[in-house]
Coordinates of C-alpha atoms and ligand atoms in Angstrom, one line a residue:
X25 CA -99.4 48.1 -1.3
X26 CA -95.7 47.5 -1.9
X27 CA -95.0 48.3 1.7
X28 CA -97.4 45.7 3.0
X29 CA -95.8 43.1 0.8
X30 CA -92.4 43.9 2.2
X31 CA -93.8 43.5 5.6
X32 CA -95.1 40.1 5.0
X33 CA -91.7 39.0 3.8
X34 CA -89.7 40.7 6.4
X35 CA -91.7 39.9 9.5
X36 CA -91.2 36.2 9.3
X37 CA -87.5 36.7 8.7
X38 CA -87.2 39.0 11.6
X39 CA -89.2 36.7 13.8
X40 CA -87.0 33.8 12.9
X41 CA -83.9 35.9 13.5
X42 CA -85.2 36.9 17.0
X43 CA -86.1 33.4 17.9
X44 CA -82.7 32.3 16.8
X45 CA -81.0 34.9 18.8
X46 CA -82.9 33.8 21.9
X47 CA -81.9 30.2 21.4
X48 CA -78.2 30.9 20.8
X49 CA -78.1 33.7 23.3
X50 CA -75.8 34.0 26.3
X51 CA -77.0 32.4 29.6
X52 CA -78.2 34.8 32.2
X53 CA -75.6 35.8 34.9
X54 CA -76.6 36.0 38.5
X55 CA -74.3 38.1 40.7
X56 CA -74.3 37.6 44.5
X57 CA -72.7 40.3 46.6
X58 CA -70.6 40.0 49.7
X59 CA -70.2 41.5 53.2
X60 CA -71.2 45.1 53.6
X61 CA -72.1 45.7 50.0
X62 CA -75.0 45.7 47.6
X63 CA -75.9 45.8 43.9
X64 CA -74.3 49.2 43.5
X65 CA -70.9 47.6 43.8
X66 CA -71.4 45.7 40.5
X67 CA -72.1 48.5 38.0
X68 CA -68.8 48.1 36.2
X69 CA -69.0 44.3 36.1
X70 CA -72.5 44.4 34.7
X71 CA -71.3 46.9 32.0
X72 CA -68.3 44.7 31.1
X73 CA -70.7 41.7 30.7
X74 CA -73.2 43.6 28.6
X75 CA -70.5 45.0 26.4
X76 CA -68.6 41.8 25.7
X77 CA -71.8 39.6 25.5
X78 CA -74.6 41.8 24.3
X79 CA -78.1 40.8 25.3
X80 CA -77.0 38.9 28.5
X81 CA -79.4 39.3 31.3
X82 CA -77.5 40.3 34.4
X83 CA -79.2 39.9 37.8
X84 CA -77.9 41.5 40.9
X85 CA -80.3 41.3 43.8
X86 CA -80.7 43.7 46.6
X87 CA -81.2 41.3 49.5
X88 CA -79.1 41.2 52.7
X89 CA -77.5 44.5 51.6
X90 CA -74.8 46.3 53.7
X91 CA -75.4 45.7 57.5
X92 CA -78.0 43.0 56.7
X93 CA -75.1 41.0 55.1
X94 CA -74.2 40.0 58.7
X95 CA -77.3 37.8 58.8
X96 CA -76.5 34.1 59.4
X97 CA -75.4 32.3 56.2
X98 CA -78.2 29.8 56.1
X99 CA -80.8 32.6 56.4
X100 CA -79.1 34.3 53.5
X101 CA -79.0 31.1 51.5
X102 CA -82.7 30.7 52.0
X103 CA -83.3 34.3 50.9
X104 CA -81.1 34.1 47.9
X105 CA -82.7 30.8 47.0
X106 CA -86.1 32.4 47.0
X107 CA -84.9 35.0 44.6
X108 CA -82.5 33.1 42.3
X109 CA -84.4 29.8 41.9
X110 CA -87.2 31.4 39.7
X111 CA -84.4 32.8 37.5
X112 CA -82.9 29.4 37.1
X113 CA -86.3 27.8 36.3
X114 CA -86.8 30.4 33.6
X115 CA -83.5 29.8 32.0
X116 CA -83.9 26.6 30.1
X117 CA -80.2 26.6 29.0
X118 CA -78.9 27.3 32.5
X119 CA -77.3 30.3 34.3
X120 CA -73.9 31.4 35.5
X121 CA -73.0 32.5 39.0
X122 CA -70.5 35.2 39.8
X123 CA -70.2 35.3 43.6
X124 CA -68.1 37.9 45.3
X125 CA -66.4 37.5 48.7
X126 CA -68.8 36.2 51.3
X127 CA -71.2 35.8 48.4
X128 CA -69.0 33.0 47.1
X129 CA -69.9 31.0 50.2
X130 CA -73.6 31.8 49.9
X131 CA -73.4 30.4 46.3
X132 CA -71.8 27.2 47.5
X133 CA -74.7 26.9 49.9
X134 CA -77.2 27.3 47.0
X135 CA -75.3 24.8 44.9
X136 CA -75.3 22.3 47.7
X137 CA -79.0 22.4 48.7
X138 CA -80.7 22.9 45.3
X139 CA -81.0 19.5 43.7
X140 CA -82.1 20.7 40.3
X141 CA -80.1 23.9 40.0
X142 CA -78.8 24.6 36.5
X143 CA -75.7 26.6 37.2
X144 CA -73.3 26.1 34.4
X145 CA -70.2 28.0 35.5
X146 CA -69.7 29.1 39.1
X147 CA -67.2 31.9 39.3
X148 CA -65.9 32.4 42.9
X149 CA -64.5 35.9 43.0
X150 CA -62.2 36.5 46.0
X151 CA -64.2 34.4 48.3
X152 CA -63.0 32.9 51.6
X153 CA -63.8 29.4 50.4
X154 CA -61.7 27.6 53.0
X155 CA -62.6 30.1 55.7
X156 CA -61.3 33.4 57.1
X157 CA -58.7 34.0 59.8
X158 CA -57.6 37.7 59.7
X159 CA -58.8 40.8 61.5
X160 CA -58.8 43.0 58.5
X161 CA -60.7 46.4 58.3
X162 CA -63.9 44.6 57.7
X163 CA -63.8 42.8 61.0
X164 CA -62.5 45.7 63.0
X165 CA -65.4 47.7 61.8
X166 CA -67.7 45.2 63.6
X167 CA -65.5 43.9 66.4
X168 CA -63.3 46.9 67.2
X169 CA -62.1 45.4 70.5
X170 CA -61.3 41.9 69.4
X171 CA -58.1 40.6 67.9
X172 CA -58.2 37.6 65.6
X173 CA -56.7 35.2 68.2
X174 CA -59.6 35.9 70.5
X175 CA -62.5 36.0 68.0
X176 CA -63.1 32.3 68.4
X177 CA -64.6 33.1 71.9
X178 CA -67.2 35.2 70.2
X179 CA -67.8 33.0 67.2
X180 CA -67.7 29.4 68.4
X181 CA -71.0 29.3 70.2
X182 CA -74.7 29.4 69.4
X183 CA -75.0 33.2 69.7
X184 CA -71.9 33.9 67.6
X185 CA -73.1 31.5 64.9
X186 CA -76.0 33.9 64.3
X187 CA -73.4 36.2 62.5
X188 CA -72.3 35.4 58.9
X189 CA -68.6 36.1 59.6
X190 CA -68.6 33.6 62.5
X191 CA -70.2 30.9 60.2
X192 CA -66.9 30.8 58.2
X193 CA -64.5 31.9 60.9
X194 CA -61.8 29.3 60.8
X195 CA -59.3 29.6 63.7
X196 CA -56.5 27.1 63.0
X197 CA -55.6 27.2 66.7
X198 CA -59.1 26.1 67.7
X199 CA -59.9 23.7 65.0
X200 CA -61.8 21.3 67.3
X201 CA -64.1 24.1 68.2
X202 CA -64.6 25.1 64.6
X203 CA -65.4 21.6 63.6
X204 CA -67.8 21.3 66.5
X205 CA -69.5 24.7 66.4
X206 CA -69.5 26.0 62.8
X207 CA -73.0 25.8 61.6
X208 CA -72.1 26.6 58.0
X209 CA -68.6 26.1 56.6
X210 CA -67.8 22.9 58.5
X211 CA -71.0 21.4 57.0
X212 CA -70.5 22.8 53.5
X213 CA -67.0 21.4 53.4
X214 CA -68.3 18.2 55.1
X215 CA -65.5 18.6 57.6
X216 CA -68.2 17.7 60.0
X217 CA -70.1 14.9 58.3
X218 CA -73.9 15.1 58.3
X219 CA -76.9 13.3 56.8
X220 CA -76.9 15.4 53.7
X221 CA -73.2 15.1 52.8
X222 CA -73.6 12.9 49.8
X223 CA -76.7 14.7 48.5
X224 CA -75.0 18.1 48.7
X225 CA -71.9 16.7 47.0
X226 CA -74.0 15.4 44.1
X227 CA -75.8 18.7 43.8
X228 CA -72.6 20.7 43.9
X229 CA -71.1 18.5 41.2
X230 CA -74.0 19.5 38.8
X231 CA -71.9 22.6 37.9
X232 CA -69.9 22.3 34.7
X233 CA -67.0 24.6 35.8
X234 CA -65.7 26.1 39.0
X235 CA -63.5 29.2 38.5
X236 CA -61.6 30.4 41.6
X237 CA -60.2 33.9 41.4
X238 CA -58.0 35.5 44.0
X239 CA -54.6 37.0 44.6
X240 CA -51.9 38.0 47.1
X241 CA -52.7 41.7 47.3
X242 CA -56.3 41.1 48.3
X243 CA -55.8 42.5 51.8
X244 CA -59.0 41.2 53.3
X245 CA -59.3 37.4 52.6
X246 CA -56.8 35.9 55.0
X247 CA -54.9 33.8 54.1
X248 CA -55.5 35.1 50.5
X249 CA -55.1 31.4 49.3
X250 CA -58.5 30.7 50.9
X251 CA -59.9 32.1 47.7
X252 CA -58.2 29.0 46.1
X253 CA -59.2 26.6 48.9
X254 CA -55.8 26.9 50.6
X255 CA -55.6 27.6 54.3
X256 CA -53.5 27.9 57.4
X257 CA -52.3 24.8 59.3
X258 CA -52.0 25.0 63.1
X259 CA -48.6 26.8 62.7
X260 CA -50.2 29.4 60.5
X261 CA -48.3 28.2 57.5
X262 CA -50.4 28.1 54.4
X263 CA -51.2 24.7 52.9
X264 CA -52.2 24.7 49.3
X265 CA -55.5 23.2 48.1
X266 CA -54.1 19.9 46.9
X267 CA -52.7 19.2 50.3
X268 CA -55.8 20.1 52.2
X269 CA -57.8 17.3 53.7
X270 CA -61.0 18.5 52.2
X271 CA -59.4 18.1 48.8
X272 CA -57.5 14.9 49.3
X273 CA -60.5 13.2 50.7
X274 CA -62.8 14.8 48.1
X275 CA -65.1 15.7 50.9
X276 CA -67.6 17.7 48.8
X277 CA -66.4 17.2 45.2
X278 CA -63.5 19.5 44.7
X279 CA -61.1 16.8 43.7
X280 CA -63.7 15.2 41.4
X281 CA -64.1 18.6 39.7
X282 CA -60.4 18.9 39.2
X283 CA -60.0 15.3 37.9
X284 CA -62.9 16.0 35.5
X285 CA -60.9 19.0 34.2
X286 CA -63.6 21.4 35.5
X287 CA -61.6 23.4 38.0
X288 CA -59.9 26.7 36.9
X289 CA -57.7 28.7 39.2
X290 CA -56.7 32.3 38.4
X291 CA -54.4 34.5 40.4
X292 CA -53.8 38.2 39.8
X293 CA -51.3 40.5 41.5
X294 CA -52.0 44.1 42.5
X295 CA -55.8 43.7 43.1
X296 CA -57.2 44.8 46.4
X297 CA -60.3 43.1 47.7
X298 CA -62.6 45.9 46.7
X299 CA -61.3 46.0 43.1
X300 CA -61.9 42.5 41.9
X301 CA -65.3 43.1 40.3
X302 CA -64.2 46.4 38.7
X303 CA -60.8 45.4 37.3
X304 CA -60.9 45.0 33.5
X305 CA -57.8 42.8 33.4
X306 CA -59.4 40.4 35.8
X307 CA -62.6 40.4 33.7
X308 CA -60.8 39.8 30.4
X309 CA -58.4 37.3 31.8
X310 CA -60.6 35.0 33.8
X311 CA -64.3 35.9 33.7
X312 CA -65.4 36.9 30.2
X313 CA -64.6 33.6 28.4
X314 CA -66.8 31.6 30.7
X315 CA -70.0 33.6 30.3
X316 CA -71.2 32.0 27.1
Ligands
NAG405 C1 -88.3 32.3 51.5 O1 -89.6 31.9 51.0 C2 -90.4 31.2 51.9 C3 -91.6 30.7 51.2 O2 -92.2 31.8 50.5 C4 -90.7 32.2 53.1 O3 -91.4 31.5 54.1 C5 -89.4 32.6 53.7 O4 -89.6 33.6 54.7 C6 -88.4 33.2 52.7 N1 -87.2 33.4 53.3 C7 -86.4 34.5 53.1 C8 -85.2 34.6 54.0 O5 -86.7 35.4 52.3
NAG406 C1 -89.6 34.5 33.7 O1 -90.0 34.7 32.4 C2 -91.2 35.4 32.2 C3 -91.5 35.4 30.8 O2 -90.4 35.9 30.0 C4 -91.1 36.8 32.8 O3 -92.3 37.5 32.7 C5 -90.7 36.6 34.3 O4 -90.5 37.9 34.9 C6 -89.4 35.8 34.4 N1 -89.1 35.6 35.8 C7 -87.9 35.8 36.4 C8 -87.8 35.5 37.8 O5 -86.9 36.1 35.7
NAG407 C1 -81.3 16.9 54.2 O1 -81.8 15.6 54.1 C2 -83.1 15.4 54.6 C3 -83.4 13.9 54.6 O2 -82.9 13.3 53.5 C4 -84.0 16.1 53.7 O3 -85.4 16.0 54.1 C5 -83.7 17.6 53.7 O4 -84.5 18.3 52.8 C6 -82.2 17.8 53.3 N1 -81.9 19.2 53.5 C7 -81.1 19.8 52.7 C8 -80.9 21.3 53.0 O5 -80.6 19.4 51.7
NAG408 C1 -56.0 45.3 37.9 O1 -55.4 44.1 37.7 C2 -54.0 44.1 37.2 C3 -53.6 42.7 36.9 O2 -53.4 41.9 38.0 C4 -53.2 44.8 38.3 O3 -51.9 44.9 37.8 C5 -53.8 46.2 38.6 O4 -53.1 46.8 39.6 C6 -55.2 46.1 38.9 N1 -55.8 47.4 39.1 C7 -56.6 47.7 40.1 C8 -57.0 49.2 40.2 O5 -56.9 46.9 40.9

């Protein structure tokens, strides 16, 4: 009978302990993949998270994997919304986003259109936030016969805009066409004003922290400063975020975030594009501390 007695004492204690752990536990982390990749890319990152923050639920969804990642950005936003929104609704204390490469732009779409999202920290990992203008190996794989100076011909029309890459292709020599034809980035950045501009801005500003990670040895994001919202001017000189129109005019809330003290920018040398999510120095230096 002694055993039964112990049980009656221990069970309530254990129950209280477990309830406590659930309350003070880490927020779930949702990882969104990029162009031509899938959940398999994030094994190491998931392990880093589970080791440093035991008990964290990590979600990496296999939608729009590999070739399907060329699907237009709005379609992908819709699909990722379908799958991530239930996770948000389940997480009373909110969730974190880690969004890699093209995924960083998908996440901005989600944060703009979901009025009651509860994303606490949005970590943008090597994402072309201000657009892409470089014919790196990723592009040559798909457009072997096009050079970057000519890709605007493919991209800046209705047919081209069916491709994700074209949705954020930002040719500094054809800015008027970008502004006129981009169905995604120009709207997300409110560089082409639209009816939902102020609503999207308010939605985006629900995040508590924006963490921008990138670096000069990326090799894919071009210019690499796009991962920090810098971009080329018409002479292909790089303009830093603080001098960009979208920042100065606070078109979608970036300046507000910075003024609030909620914008963190991290740069690392020696990290190629395909290594960002697997590099422990990057994880320890600029990801781990935000995932509480
Ligand atoms: C998202 O969910 C809606 C409603 O269930 C569905 O009609 C739509 O096809 C889904 N879209 C994607 C891209 O999964
Ligand atoms: C939401 O929580 C319930 C109960 O814990 C669980 O069964 C369900 O799978 C969760 N849904 C998602 C999308 O995480
Ligand atoms: C844009 O605004 C219209 C009118 O206010 C609204 O019906 C629609 O749902 C909004 N769309 C998005 C994606 O926020
Ligand atoms: C990891 O990041 C560190 C710090 O920037 C860098 O020196 C190193 O080259 C990186 N390693 C890989 C394999 O990317």
